[in-house]
Coordinates of C-alpha atoms in Angstrom, one line a residue:
M11 CA -193.0 -142.8 -55.4
K12 CA -193.2 -145.4 -57.2
Q13 CA -193.7 -147.9 -54.4
L14 CA -196.8 -145.8 -53.6
V15 CA -198.0 -146.9 -57.2
P16 CA -199.5 -150.2 -56.7
L17 CA -201.0 -149.2 -53.2
L18 CA -202.5 -146.9 -54.8
I19 CA -204.1 -149.3 -57.1
L20 CA -204.7 -151.9 -54.4
T21 CA -206.7 -149.3 -52.3
L22 CA -209.5 -148.1 -55.5
F23 CA -209.9 -151.8 -55.7
L24 CA -210.1 -152.9 -52.7
L25 CA -212.9 -149.6 -52.5
N26 CA -214.1 -151.5 -55.1
C27 CA -213.9 -154.9 -54.2
K28 CA -216.2 -154.4 -51.3
E29 CA -218.9 -152.8 -51.8
N30 CA -219.8 -155.3 -54.3
K31 CA -221.2 -158.6 -54.2
A32 CA -220.3 -161.6 -56.4
K33 CA -221.5 -161.0 -60.3
P34 CA -223.1 -163.1 -62.6
I35 CA -221.2 -165.6 -65.2
E36 CA -223.0 -164.1 -67.8
E37 CA -221.3 -161.1 -67.6
K38 CA -217.6 -162.8 -68.1
A39 CA -218.9 -162.5 -72.1
K40 CA -218.3 -158.9 -71.5
T41 CA -214.7 -159.1 -70.4
P42 CA -213.2 -156.5 -73.2
F43 CA -210.5 -157.7 -75.6
V44 CA -206.8 -156.4 -74.4
W45 CA -203.6 -157.1 -77.3
E46 CA -201.5 -156.4 -74.4
A47 CA -203.0 -159.6 -72.2
A48 CA -203.9 -161.9 -75.4
N49 CA -203.7 -165.9 -75.6
M50 CA -202.1 -166.0 -79.7
Y51 CA -201.8 -169.0 -81.4
F52 CA -198.9 -169.4 -83.8
L53 CA -199.4 -171.9 -85.8
L54 CA -197.7 -173.1 -89.6
T55 CA -200.3 -173.7 -92.0
D56 CA -199.2 -176.5 -93.5
R57 CA -198.2 -178.3 -90.6
F58 CA -201.5 -178.0 -88.7
N59 CA -204.6 -180.0 -89.6
N60 CA -205.1 -181.6 -93.2
G61 CA -208.6 -180.8 -94.0
D62 CA -208.8 -181.2 -97.6
V63 CA -206.5 -184.2 -99.0
S64 CA -207.2 -181.9 -102.7
N65 CA -205.0 -179.5 -102.5
D66 CA -202.2 -181.5 -101.0
I67 CA -200.1 -181.1 -104.2
N68 CA -199.5 -178.2 -106.8
F69 CA -197.3 -176.6 -109.3
D70 CA -195.6 -180.2 -109.2
R71 CA -194.0 -180.5 -106.5
T72 CA -193.4 -183.6 -105.8
L73 CA -189.1 -183.9 -105.8
K74 CA -188.1 -186.3 -102.8
T75 CA -187.9 -183.8 -100.0
G76 CA -185.2 -184.2 -96.9
K77 CA -187.2 -184.9 -93.8
L78 CA -190.0 -182.3 -93.2
R79 CA -188.9 -180.0 -95.7
G80 CA -191.6 -180.6 -97.9
F81 CA -195.3 -180.1 -98.0
E82 CA -197.3 -181.9 -95.7
G83 CA -200.7 -180.8 -96.5
G84 CA -202.2 -178.5 -93.6
D85 CA -204.8 -176.0 -94.8
L86 CA -207.0 -172.9 -93.8
K87 CA -210.0 -175.6 -94.4
G88 CA -208.1 -177.5 -91.6
I89 CA -207.9 -174.6 -89.0
T90 CA -211.2 -173.8 -89.8
Q91 CA -212.1 -177.3 -89.2
K92 CA -210.8 -177.4 -85.4
I93 CA -212.3 -173.6 -84.9
E94 CA -215.6 -174.3 -85.3
A95 CA -214.4 -177.6 -82.9
G96 CA -214.1 -175.3 -79.8
Y97 CA -210.3 -176.6 -79.8
F98 CA -209.1 -173.1 -79.7
T99 CA -212.2 -171.6 -77.4
D100 CA -211.5 -174.6 -75.2
L101 CA -207.5 -174.2 -74.6
G102 CA -208.2 -170.0 -73.9
I103 CA -206.9 -169.0 -77.5
N104 CA -208.3 -165.6 -78.4
A105 CA -206.0 -164.9 -81.1
I106 CA -204.5 -166.9 -84.3
W107 CA -201.1 -166.1 -86.0
M108 CA -200.5 -168.6 -89.5
T109 CA -197.4 -168.1 -91.1
P110 CA -197.8 -166.4 -95.1
I111 CA -200.3 -168.1 -96.9
V112 CA -199.4 -166.2 -99.8
E113 CA -198.3 -168.0 -103.2
Q114 CA -194.5 -169.9 -102.4
I115 CA -192.3 -170.2 -104.8
H116 CA -192.7 -173.4 -107.4
G117 CA -190.2 -175.2 -107.6
G118 CA -187.7 -176.1 -105.1
T119 CA -184.4 -175.4 -103.0
N120 CA -181.2 -178.2 -102.4
E121 CA -178.6 -176.2 -99.7
G122 CA -177.4 -179.3 -98.0
T123 CA -180.1 -180.2 -96.4
G124 CA -182.6 -182.0 -99.3
V125 CA -185.1 -180.3 -101.2
T126 CA -187.2 -177.8 -100.1
Y127 CA -190.1 -176.7 -100.1
G128 CA -191.6 -173.3 -99.5
F129 CA -194.4 -174.9 -96.9
H130 CA -193.2 -172.5 -93.9
G131 CA -195.2 -169.7 -96.2
Y132 CA -192.0 -167.3 -96.2
W133 CA -190.8 -167.6 -99.9
A134 CA -193.7 -165.7 -101.4
S135 CA -193.5 -165.4 -105.6
D136 CA -197.0 -164.1 -105.1
W137 CA -198.5 -161.6 -102.9
T138 CA -201.7 -160.9 -104.3
A139 CA -202.3 -164.9 -104.5
I140 CA -203.7 -168.0 -102.1
D141 CA -201.1 -170.7 -102.4
P142 CA -203.7 -173.3 -103.4
N143 CA -201.1 -175.9 -100.9
Y144 CA -203.2 -173.7 -98.6
G145 CA -206.6 -173.1 -100.1
T146 CA -208.2 -170.5 -101.6
K147 CA -209.8 -167.6 -100.7
E148 CA -212.9 -168.2 -100.4
D149 CA -210.9 -170.3 -97.7
L150 CA -209.9 -167.6 -95.4
K151 CA -213.2 -165.6 -95.7
T152 CA -214.3 -169.0 -94.0
L153 CA -212.0 -168.9 -91.5
V154 CA -212.1 -164.9 -90.3
D155 CA -215.5 -165.3 -89.7
A156 CA -215.8 -168.5 -88.2
A157 CA -212.9 -167.0 -86.1
H158 CA -214.7 -164.1 -85.7
K159 CA -218.1 -165.7 -84.3
K160 CA -216.3 -167.5 -81.9
G161 CA -214.3 -163.9 -80.5
I162 CA -210.9 -165.2 -82.1
R163 CA -208.9 -162.4 -83.8
I164 CA -206.4 -163.7 -86.8
L165 CA -203.3 -162.7 -87.9
L166 CA -201.1 -163.4 -90.6
D167 CA -197.8 -162.5 -91.3
A168 CA -196.3 -160.0 -93.4
V169 CA -193.2 -160.4 -95.5
I170 CA -191.9 -157.5 -97.5
N171 CA -188.0 -157.6 -97.2
H172 CA -187.3 -160.4 -99.9
T173 CA -188.8 -162.9 -102.4
G174 CA -188.1 -166.1 -102.1
P175 CA -185.4 -168.1 -103.6
V176 CA -184.1 -168.6 -106.7
T177 CA -184.8 -171.5 -108.7
K178 CA -185.2 -173.2 -111.9
K179 CA -189.4 -172.8 -111.9
D180 CA -188.8 -169.2 -110.5
P181 CA -186.7 -166.2 -111.7
V182 CA -184.7 -163.7 -110.2
W183 CA -187.3 -160.7 -109.6
S184 CA -185.6 -158.1 -112.3
E185 CA -182.6 -155.8 -110.9
D186 CA -184.7 -152.7 -110.0
W187 CA -186.7 -154.3 -107.6
V188 CA -184.3 -156.5 -105.8
R189 CA -180.2 -157.0 -105.2
T190 CA -178.9 -160.5 -104.6
G191 CA -175.5 -159.4 -102.7
P192 CA -173.7 -158.9 -100.5
Q193 CA -175.3 -161.3 -97.6
C194 CA -175.3 -159.3 -94.4
N195 CA -173.1 -159.7 -91.7
Y196 CA -175.0 -158.1 -89.1
S197 CA -172.2 -156.2 -87.5
N198 CA -174.1 -152.3 -88.1
Y199 CA -177.2 -150.8 -89.0
E200 CA -176.7 -151.0 -92.7
N201 CA -174.6 -154.1 -93.3
T202 CA -178.2 -155.7 -91.3
V203 CA -180.8 -153.6 -93.6
T204 CA -178.4 -153.6 -97.2
C205 CA -178.1 -156.8 -97.9
T206 CA -179.1 -160.5 -98.4
L207 CA -180.7 -162.1 -95.3
V208 CA -178.9 -165.4 -96.5
E209 CA -177.3 -166.4 -100.0
N210 CA -180.0 -166.7 -102.6
L211 CA -183.0 -165.2 -101.1
P212 CA -183.1 -161.3 -103.5
D213 CA -183.5 -158.8 -100.9
I214 CA -186.6 -156.5 -101.9
K215 CA -184.6 -152.6 -102.6
T216 CA -187.2 -151.6 -99.3
E217 CA -184.7 -147.8 -99.5
S218 CA -185.7 -147.4 -103.0
N219 CA -188.1 -144.6 -104.1
E220 CA -188.3 -144.9 -108.0
D221 CA -190.9 -145.8 -109.6
V222 CA -190.7 -149.4 -110.7
E223 CA -192.8 -151.5 -113.7
L224 CA -194.3 -154.7 -112.2
P225 CA -192.4 -158.3 -112.9
P226 CA -192.5 -159.5 -115.9
Q227 CA -193.4 -162.9 -114.2
L228 CA -196.1 -161.5 -112.5
V229 CA -197.6 -159.7 -115.5
K230 CA -197.5 -163.1 -117.3
K231 CA -199.2 -165.1 -114.6
W232 CA -201.4 -162.4 -114.1
K233 CA -202.9 -162.3 -117.9
A234 CA -202.6 -166.0 -118.0
E235 CA -205.0 -166.3 -115.0
G236 CA -207.4 -163.2 -116.2
R237 CA -206.8 -160.7 -113.9
Y238 CA -204.4 -158.2 -114.9
E239 CA -206.4 -155.9 -116.0
Q240 CA -208.3 -155.0 -112.3
E241 CA -204.8 -156.3 -111.1
L242 CA -203.5 -152.5 -112.5
A243 CA -206.4 -151.3 -111.7
E244 CA -206.4 -151.8 -108.2
L245 CA -202.7 -150.8 -108.4
D246 CA -203.1 -147.5 -110.2
A247 CA -206.3 -146.2 -107.4
F248 CA -203.7 -146.7 -104.5
F249 CA -200.4 -144.8 -106.4
E250 CA -203.5 -141.7 -106.7
R251 CA -205.1 -142.0 -103.8
T252 CA -201.2 -142.3 -101.7
G253 CA -199.7 -140.6 -103.5
Y254 CA -196.8 -143.1 -103.4
P255 CA -194.0 -143.9 -105.9
R256 CA -194.1 -146.5 -107.5
A257 CA -191.4 -148.3 -105.3
P258 CA -191.3 -152.2 -104.4
R259 CA -192.1 -151.4 -100.6
F260 CA -195.4 -149.7 -102.0
Y261 CA -196.3 -152.5 -103.7
I262 CA -196.3 -155.0 -101.4
M263 CA -197.7 -152.9 -98.6
K264 CA -200.8 -152.3 -101.1
W265 CA -200.7 -156.1 -101.1
L266 CA -200.7 -157.5 -97.7
A267 CA -203.3 -154.4 -97.3
D268 CA -205.9 -156.3 -99.6
Y269 CA -206.2 -158.9 -97.0
I270 CA -206.6 -156.6 -94.2
T271 CA -210.1 -154.5 -97.0
E272 CA -211.4 -158.0 -98.4
F273 CA -210.8 -160.8 -95.2
G274 CA -211.4 -158.4 -92.4
I275 CA -207.7 -160.1 -91.1
D276 CA -207.2 -158.2 -87.3
G277 CA -203.6 -157.5 -87.3
Y278 CA -199.8 -159.0 -88.8
R279 CA -196.8 -160.6 -87.7
V280 CA -194.2 -158.7 -89.3
D281 CA -191.1 -160.9 -90.4
T282 CA -187.9 -159.6 -90.7
V283 CA -188.3 -156.2 -88.8
K284 CA -184.8 -155.4 -88.3
H285 CA -183.7 -156.1 -91.9
T286 CA -186.0 -153.2 -93.3
E287 CA -185.2 -149.5 -92.8
A288 CA -187.2 -148.6 -89.7
Y289 CA -188.7 -146.0 -91.7
V290 CA -190.7 -148.5 -93.8
W291 CA -193.1 -149.8 -90.9
K292 CA -194.3 -146.4 -90.1
E293 CA -195.4 -146.1 -93.6
F294 CA -196.7 -149.9 -93.1
K295 CA -198.6 -148.6 -90.1
I296 CA -200.4 -145.9 -91.9
V297 CA -201.4 -148.0 -95.1
C298 CA -202.8 -151.3 -92.2
D299 CA -204.6 -148.2 -90.3
Y300 CA -206.3 -146.9 -93.5
A301 CA -207.3 -150.4 -94.8
F302 CA -208.5 -151.5 -91.2
T303 CA -211.0 -148.0 -91.7
E304 CA -211.9 -149.0 -94.6
F305 CA -212.6 -152.4 -93.7
K306 CA -215.3 -151.5 -90.8
K307 CA -216.3 -149.0 -92.7
N308 CA -217.8 -151.3 -95.5
N309 CA -218.5 -153.8 -93.1
P310 CA -220.0 -152.5 -89.9
N311 CA -221.9 -155.8 -88.8
K312 CA -218.4 -157.5 -88.5
I313 CA -216.5 -154.8 -86.4
L314 CA -215.7 -157.2 -83.4
D315 CA -214.4 -153.9 -80.7
N316 CA -212.6 -150.6 -81.3
N317 CA -209.2 -152.0 -81.5
N318 CA -207.2 -150.2 -84.0
F319 CA -205.4 -152.7 -86.4
Y320 CA -202.2 -154.9 -84.4
L321 CA -198.6 -155.4 -85.5
V322 CA -196.5 -157.2 -84.4
G323 CA -192.9 -157.1 -85.3
E324 CA -190.1 -159.7 -85.1
V325 CA -187.1 -157.7 -84.3
Y326 CA -184.6 -161.2 -84.0
N327 CA -182.9 -160.7 -80.6
Y328 CA -185.1 -158.1 -79.2
S329 CA -186.1 -158.8 -75.6
I330 CA -187.9 -156.7 -73.1
S331 CA -184.8 -155.6 -71.9
H332 CA -184.0 -153.4 -74.3
G333 CA -187.5 -151.4 -73.6
K334 CA -188.2 -149.3 -77.1
A335 CA -185.0 -148.8 -78.2
F336 CA -183.0 -151.4 -80.5
D337 CA -179.7 -151.1 -80.2
F338 CA -178.0 -152.5 -83.3
G339 CA -174.6 -151.0 -82.1
D340 CA -173.8 -148.0 -84.3
K341 CA -177.5 -147.1 -84.3
Q342 CA -180.3 -147.4 -82.0
V343 CA -184.4 -147.4 -83.1
N344 CA -187.4 -147.4 -81.8
Y345 CA -189.3 -149.7 -83.8
F346 CA -192.8 -148.9 -81.1
D347 CA -193.6 -145.3 -81.7
N348 CA -195.9 -144.8 -84.9
A349 CA -195.1 -148.3 -86.5
F350 CA -195.6 -151.4 -84.2
Q351 CA -198.1 -152.4 -80.8
S352 CA -195.6 -154.8 -79.7
L353 CA -192.6 -156.8 -80.8
I354 CA -191.2 -160.3 -79.8
N355 CA -190.0 -161.0 -76.5
F356 CA -186.8 -163.5 -77.0
E357 CA -185.6 -163.2 -73.6
L358 CA -188.3 -165.0 -71.6
K359 CA -187.0 -168.5 -72.3
W360 CA -183.7 -167.9 -71.1
N361 CA -185.4 -165.7 -67.6
V362 CA -187.5 -168.3 -66.9
G363 CA -184.8 -171.5 -67.0
Q364 CA -182.6 -169.4 -64.7
K365 CA -184.1 -166.7 -62.1
P366 CA -187.1 -167.1 -59.8
I367 CA -190.6 -167.0 -61.4
E368 CA -191.1 -163.6 -58.8
A369 CA -188.2 -161.8 -60.2
V370 CA -189.3 -162.3 -64.3
F371 CA -193.2 -161.5 -63.0
K372 CA -191.8 -158.5 -61.2
R373 CA -189.7 -157.1 -63.9
H374 CA -192.1 -157.2 -66.4
S375 CA -194.4 -156.0 -65.3
H376 CA -192.7 -153.0 -64.1
I377 CA -190.5 -152.5 -67.5
L378 CA -194.5 -153.0 -69.3
N379 CA -195.8 -151.0 -67.1
S380 CA -193.1 -147.7 -67.5
D381 CA -190.9 -147.6 -70.3
L382 CA -193.6 -149.9 -72.4
K383 CA -196.5 -148.5 -71.3
G384 CA -199.2 -148.3 -74.4
Y385 CA -197.2 -151.2 -75.8
G386 CA -196.8 -154.6 -75.0
I387 CA -194.8 -157.2 -75.6
L388 CA -195.2 -161.1 -77.2
N389 CA -194.0 -163.8 -75.5
Y390 CA -192.5 -167.2 -76.0
L391 CA -190.4 -170.6 -75.0
S392 CA -190.9 -172.0 -78.2
S393 CA -191.2 -171.1 -81.6
H394 CA -190.8 -172.1 -85.1
D395 CA -187.2 -170.5 -86.2
D396 CA -185.9 -170.9 -82.6
G397 CA -183.1 -173.3 -81.8
K398 CA -183.1 -173.7 -78.5
P399 CA -186.4 -173.9 -77.5
F400 CA -187.0 -173.7 -73.1
D401 CA -188.0 -177.1 -73.2
A402 CA -186.8 -179.5 -76.5
A403 CA -187.0 -182.9 -75.1
R404 CA -191.0 -181.6 -73.5
K405 CA -190.0 -182.8 -70.5
K406 CA -191.6 -180.1 -68.0
P407 CA -194.8 -179.4 -70.2
F408 CA -196.7 -178.1 -67.6
E409 CA -194.1 -175.8 -66.0
T410 CA -194.0 -174.9 -70.0
A411 CA -197.6 -173.9 -69.7
T412 CA -197.4 -172.1 -65.9
K413 CA -194.6 -170.1 -66.6
L414 CA -195.4 -168.6 -70.5
L415 CA -199.2 -168.3 -69.4
L416 CA -198.5 -166.1 -66.5
T417 CA -195.8 -164.1 -67.5
P418 CA -197.0 -160.4 -67.9
G419 CA -197.8 -160.0 -71.7
T420 CA -199.2 -161.5 -74.4
S421 CA -198.9 -165.2 -74.3
Q422 CA -197.3 -166.8 -77.3
V423 CA -198.0 -170.7 -77.3
Y424 CA -196.2 -172.8 -80.1
Y425 CA -198.8 -175.0 -81.3
G426 CA -198.4 -178.2 -79.9
D427 CA -196.6 -176.3 -76.7
E428 CA -200.1 -177.5 -75.3
S429 CA -199.4 -181.2 -76.1
A430 CA -196.2 -181.8 -75.7
R431 CA -195.1 -182.6 -79.5
S432 CA -191.6 -183.3 -80.2
L433 CA -189.3 -180.6 -80.8
I434 CA -186.5 -183.4 -81.3
I435 CA -187.2 -184.9 -85.0
E436 CA -184.4 -188.2 -85.3
G437 CA -183.4 -187.2 -89.1
A438 CA -184.3 -183.5 -88.9
V439 CA -182.0 -181.6 -89.7
G440 CA -182.2 -177.9 -88.6
D441 CA -185.0 -175.9 -87.7
A442 CA -186.9 -179.2 -89.8
T443 CA -187.1 -180.6 -86.2
L444 CA -189.3 -177.6 -84.4
R445 CA -192.0 -177.7 -87.5
S446 CA -193.2 -181.7 -87.4
N447 CA -197.0 -182.2 -87.9
M448 CA -199.3 -181.5 -84.9
N449 CA -199.6 -184.7 -82.6
W450 CA -203.3 -185.2 -83.2
D451 CA -203.3 -189.0 -82.6
A452 CA -201.6 -188.7 -79.2
I453 CA -204.0 -185.4 -78.2
Q454 CA -207.1 -188.4 -79.0
N455 CA -205.5 -191.3 -77.5
D456 CA -202.9 -190.7 -75.0
E457 CA -204.1 -190.0 -71.3
K458 CA -200.4 -187.9 -70.6
T459 CA -201.6 -186.0 -72.8
Q460 CA -204.4 -185.0 -72.4
A461 CA -203.5 -184.1 -69.0
I462 CA -201.2 -182.0 -70.5
L463 CA -203.3 -180.5 -72.4
K464 CA -206.3 -179.8 -69.7
H465 CA -203.3 -178.0 -68.0
W466 CA -202.8 -175.6 -71.1
Q467 CA -206.8 -175.2 -70.9
K468 CA -207.4 -174.1 -67.1
L469 CA -204.6 -171.6 -67.7
G470 CA -205.4 -170.5 -71.3
Q471 CA -209.1 -170.2 -70.4
F472 CA -208.4 -168.1 -66.8
R473 CA -206.2 -165.3 -69.0
A474 CA -207.9 -165.3 -71.9
T475 CA -211.1 -164.1 -68.9
H476 CA -208.7 -162.0 -66.6
P477 CA -207.0 -159.4 -68.8
A478 CA -205.3 -158.6 -65.3
V479 CA -203.2 -162.1 -65.6
G480 CA -201.6 -160.5 -69.0
A481 CA -201.7 -156.8 -68.6
G482 CA -202.5 -156.1 -65.2
I483 CA -199.8 -155.0 -62.9
H484 CA -198.5 -157.4 -60.7
Q485 CA -197.9 -157.9 -56.9
M486 CA -196.6 -160.2 -54.8
I487 CA -198.8 -161.7 -51.6
T488 CA -196.5 -164.1 -49.2
Q489 CA -193.3 -165.5 -50.8
E490 CA -193.9 -168.3 -48.4
P491 CA -196.9 -169.7 -49.3
Y492 CA -195.7 -167.7 -53.0
V493 CA -199.6 -166.4 -54.2
F494 CA -199.7 -162.6 -56.0
Y495 CA -202.0 -160.6 -57.1
R496 CA -202.5 -158.5 -60.4
S497 CA -204.8 -155.8 -61.1
Y498 CA -206.2 -154.4 -64.6
S499 CA -208.9 -151.5 -65.0
N500 CA -209.3 -149.1 -68.5
G501 CA -212.2 -146.7 -67.8
N502 CA -215.0 -149.1 -65.8
Y503 CA -213.7 -152.0 -66.3
K504 CA -212.0 -153.4 -63.5
D505 CA -210.4 -157.1 -63.0
L506 CA -208.6 -158.4 -59.9
V507 CA -207.1 -161.7 -59.6
V508 CA -205.1 -163.8 -56.8
I509 CA -202.7 -166.4 -58.1
G510 CA -201.2 -169.1 -55.7
L511 CA -198.4 -171.5 -57.0
G512 CA -196.2 -174.3 -55.5
L513 CA -198.2 -174.8 -53.1
P514 CA -199.5 -178.0 -50.9
K515 CA -201.9 -180.3 -51.5
G516 CA -204.6 -180.2 -49.9
E517 CA -205.8 -178.2 -47.8
K518 CA -204.2 -174.6 -48.1
Q519 CA -204.6 -171.1 -47.5
L520 CA -204.4 -168.0 -48.8
D521 CA -204.3 -164.9 -47.3
V522 CA -205.9 -162.4 -49.3
S523 CA -207.0 -159.7 -47.1
R524 CA -205.2 -156.7 -49.2
I525 CA -207.3 -158.1 -52.0
F526 CA -210.6 -159.0 -50.9
A527 CA -212.7 -158.5 -47.8
D528 CA -214.9 -161.4 -45.4
G529 CA -217.9 -162.9 -47.2
I530 CA -216.7 -162.2 -51.1
E531 CA -217.1 -165.4 -52.4
L532 CA -214.2 -166.3 -54.7
H533 CA -214.7 -169.2 -57.4
D534 CA -210.7 -170.9 -58.2
A535 CA -210.7 -171.6 -62.0
Y536 CA -208.1 -174.7 -61.7
S537 CA -210.5 -176.9 -59.0
N538 CA -213.8 -175.2 -59.9
K539 CA -214.6 -175.1 -56.0
M540 CA -215.8 -171.5 -54.8
V541 CA -215.1 -170.3 -51.7
V542 CA -215.9 -167.6 -49.1
V543 CA -213.2 -165.4 -47.3
K544 CA -213.5 -165.9 -43.4
N545 CA -211.3 -164.1 -41.2
R546 CA -208.9 -162.7 -43.9
M547 CA -208.2 -166.2 -45.4
A548 CA -209.8 -168.4 -48.3
I549 CA -208.8 -171.9 -47.6
I550 CA -209.3 -174.1 -50.2
D551 CA -209.3 -178.2 -50.4
S552 CA -207.9 -179.4 -53.6
E553 CA -205.5 -182.0 -55.1
Y554 CA -203.4 -179.7 -57.0
N555 CA -200.6 -177.5 -56.0
M556 CA -202.2 -174.2 -58.1
V557 CA -205.2 -171.9 -57.0
L558 CA -206.8 -169.5 -59.6
L559 CA -208.6 -166.8 -57.8
E560 CA -211.3 -164.7 -59.7
N561 CA -214.5 -162.8 -58.5
L562 CA -217.2 -163.9 -60.2

């Protein structure tokens, strides 16, 4: 029966395609945004682009740091500049995920790698404020508005399970808020959750339902800034409306929800999900959904579409093979239902390095359309904390783009993937080597880098234009040459593409008889050439070994 499903869907598409003539290019603007097919760009806010040098130093963060372990100047204005310049649009990006932008600890740590400041954003000291190194609330508003005008969604990064480390400038939060031990050993559910992630990273008592007072350092800070009464009034209103106890996790949820209601962000990537009780994320979804509804109600002219607020979780070592259940050894947890729409897939980098690409495509498509139907995964091949990326030396940037952007699921382009930014930096220790500054100079001046970028742009734009690539059903047409199609439908919207990889340069023939009728005019988005199907074949003469066929 399962084998009949692709044939049935294909039959429906054939009936539709044979009836329709080529559509005008203008209709491409009506392509729906589908989170499960999105092309998402992930960047470190501090490392992407410096748009305002006047905010590079704050809180006297002036100690000499280890290599790439201090603030480098990247900020919200720098991201906005690239949005407005069309950099992301040219790359086919329709969602941007930024590392946390909340105010970081003021001091630095020294754990044997030299002084490290919270440039990465994961060491919060005040969830209600934007760190001045990244910019201001007005900068964030400008960024979100600029992105939305381009049809780009914005994700911030949410951390609920820990504060920043304790330093001379940053005292530990009170013991009714955090625990400072034991350190997790990750052998079962409890000692993955009720413990500190690493040494000197105080763990929020997310399991607590006891009322707690605000941390004294926040009270003192807010009073000095003249906003204590306002913050207190907002908290009172939140707890009165929800009926939640004034427990630590609900304070943080309220503070994170404010970025939704105030700025209209479209989603959160949630950090360290499995280090917090599973029910916390169901609560967080309720809070976020309410905030998103309020934003839409209060800003009807800023509604992009009817998509829900998006939550994608980082359950470390989750892979698509798990389906919905992540196994702790002594307990299995479903993080999808009533919580996350998607989880990061840690498996792809191994799969594409060890298996034929057809096996990877087929398997991802099958699971996403069966066990995970209605949900999604976020695929990546390099990231900010994966010390074993697919291509650290950047010897295979073209292959990386092809495999990442054509694998079913949401794609995560890590900043610099598209420009072969090296992930091996001499003198950088640990994950710092993954977090160098964006290589804008190479993009501007190096022809090899520009050729790599062009490949990513072509694939990215094709993916963004066609939800079928990421969210459709995959079916191989021929193995030699390797040609496959992807089909997607939702209501009256239908999308169908044919893709060929590893083809000969020059003239190539693709048997599209199962997909497109004779006389249909197709466009190859890679070579930008038109072709008319004749005698069941699409014959294209181009200098490339790839074909991306679409029916405009």
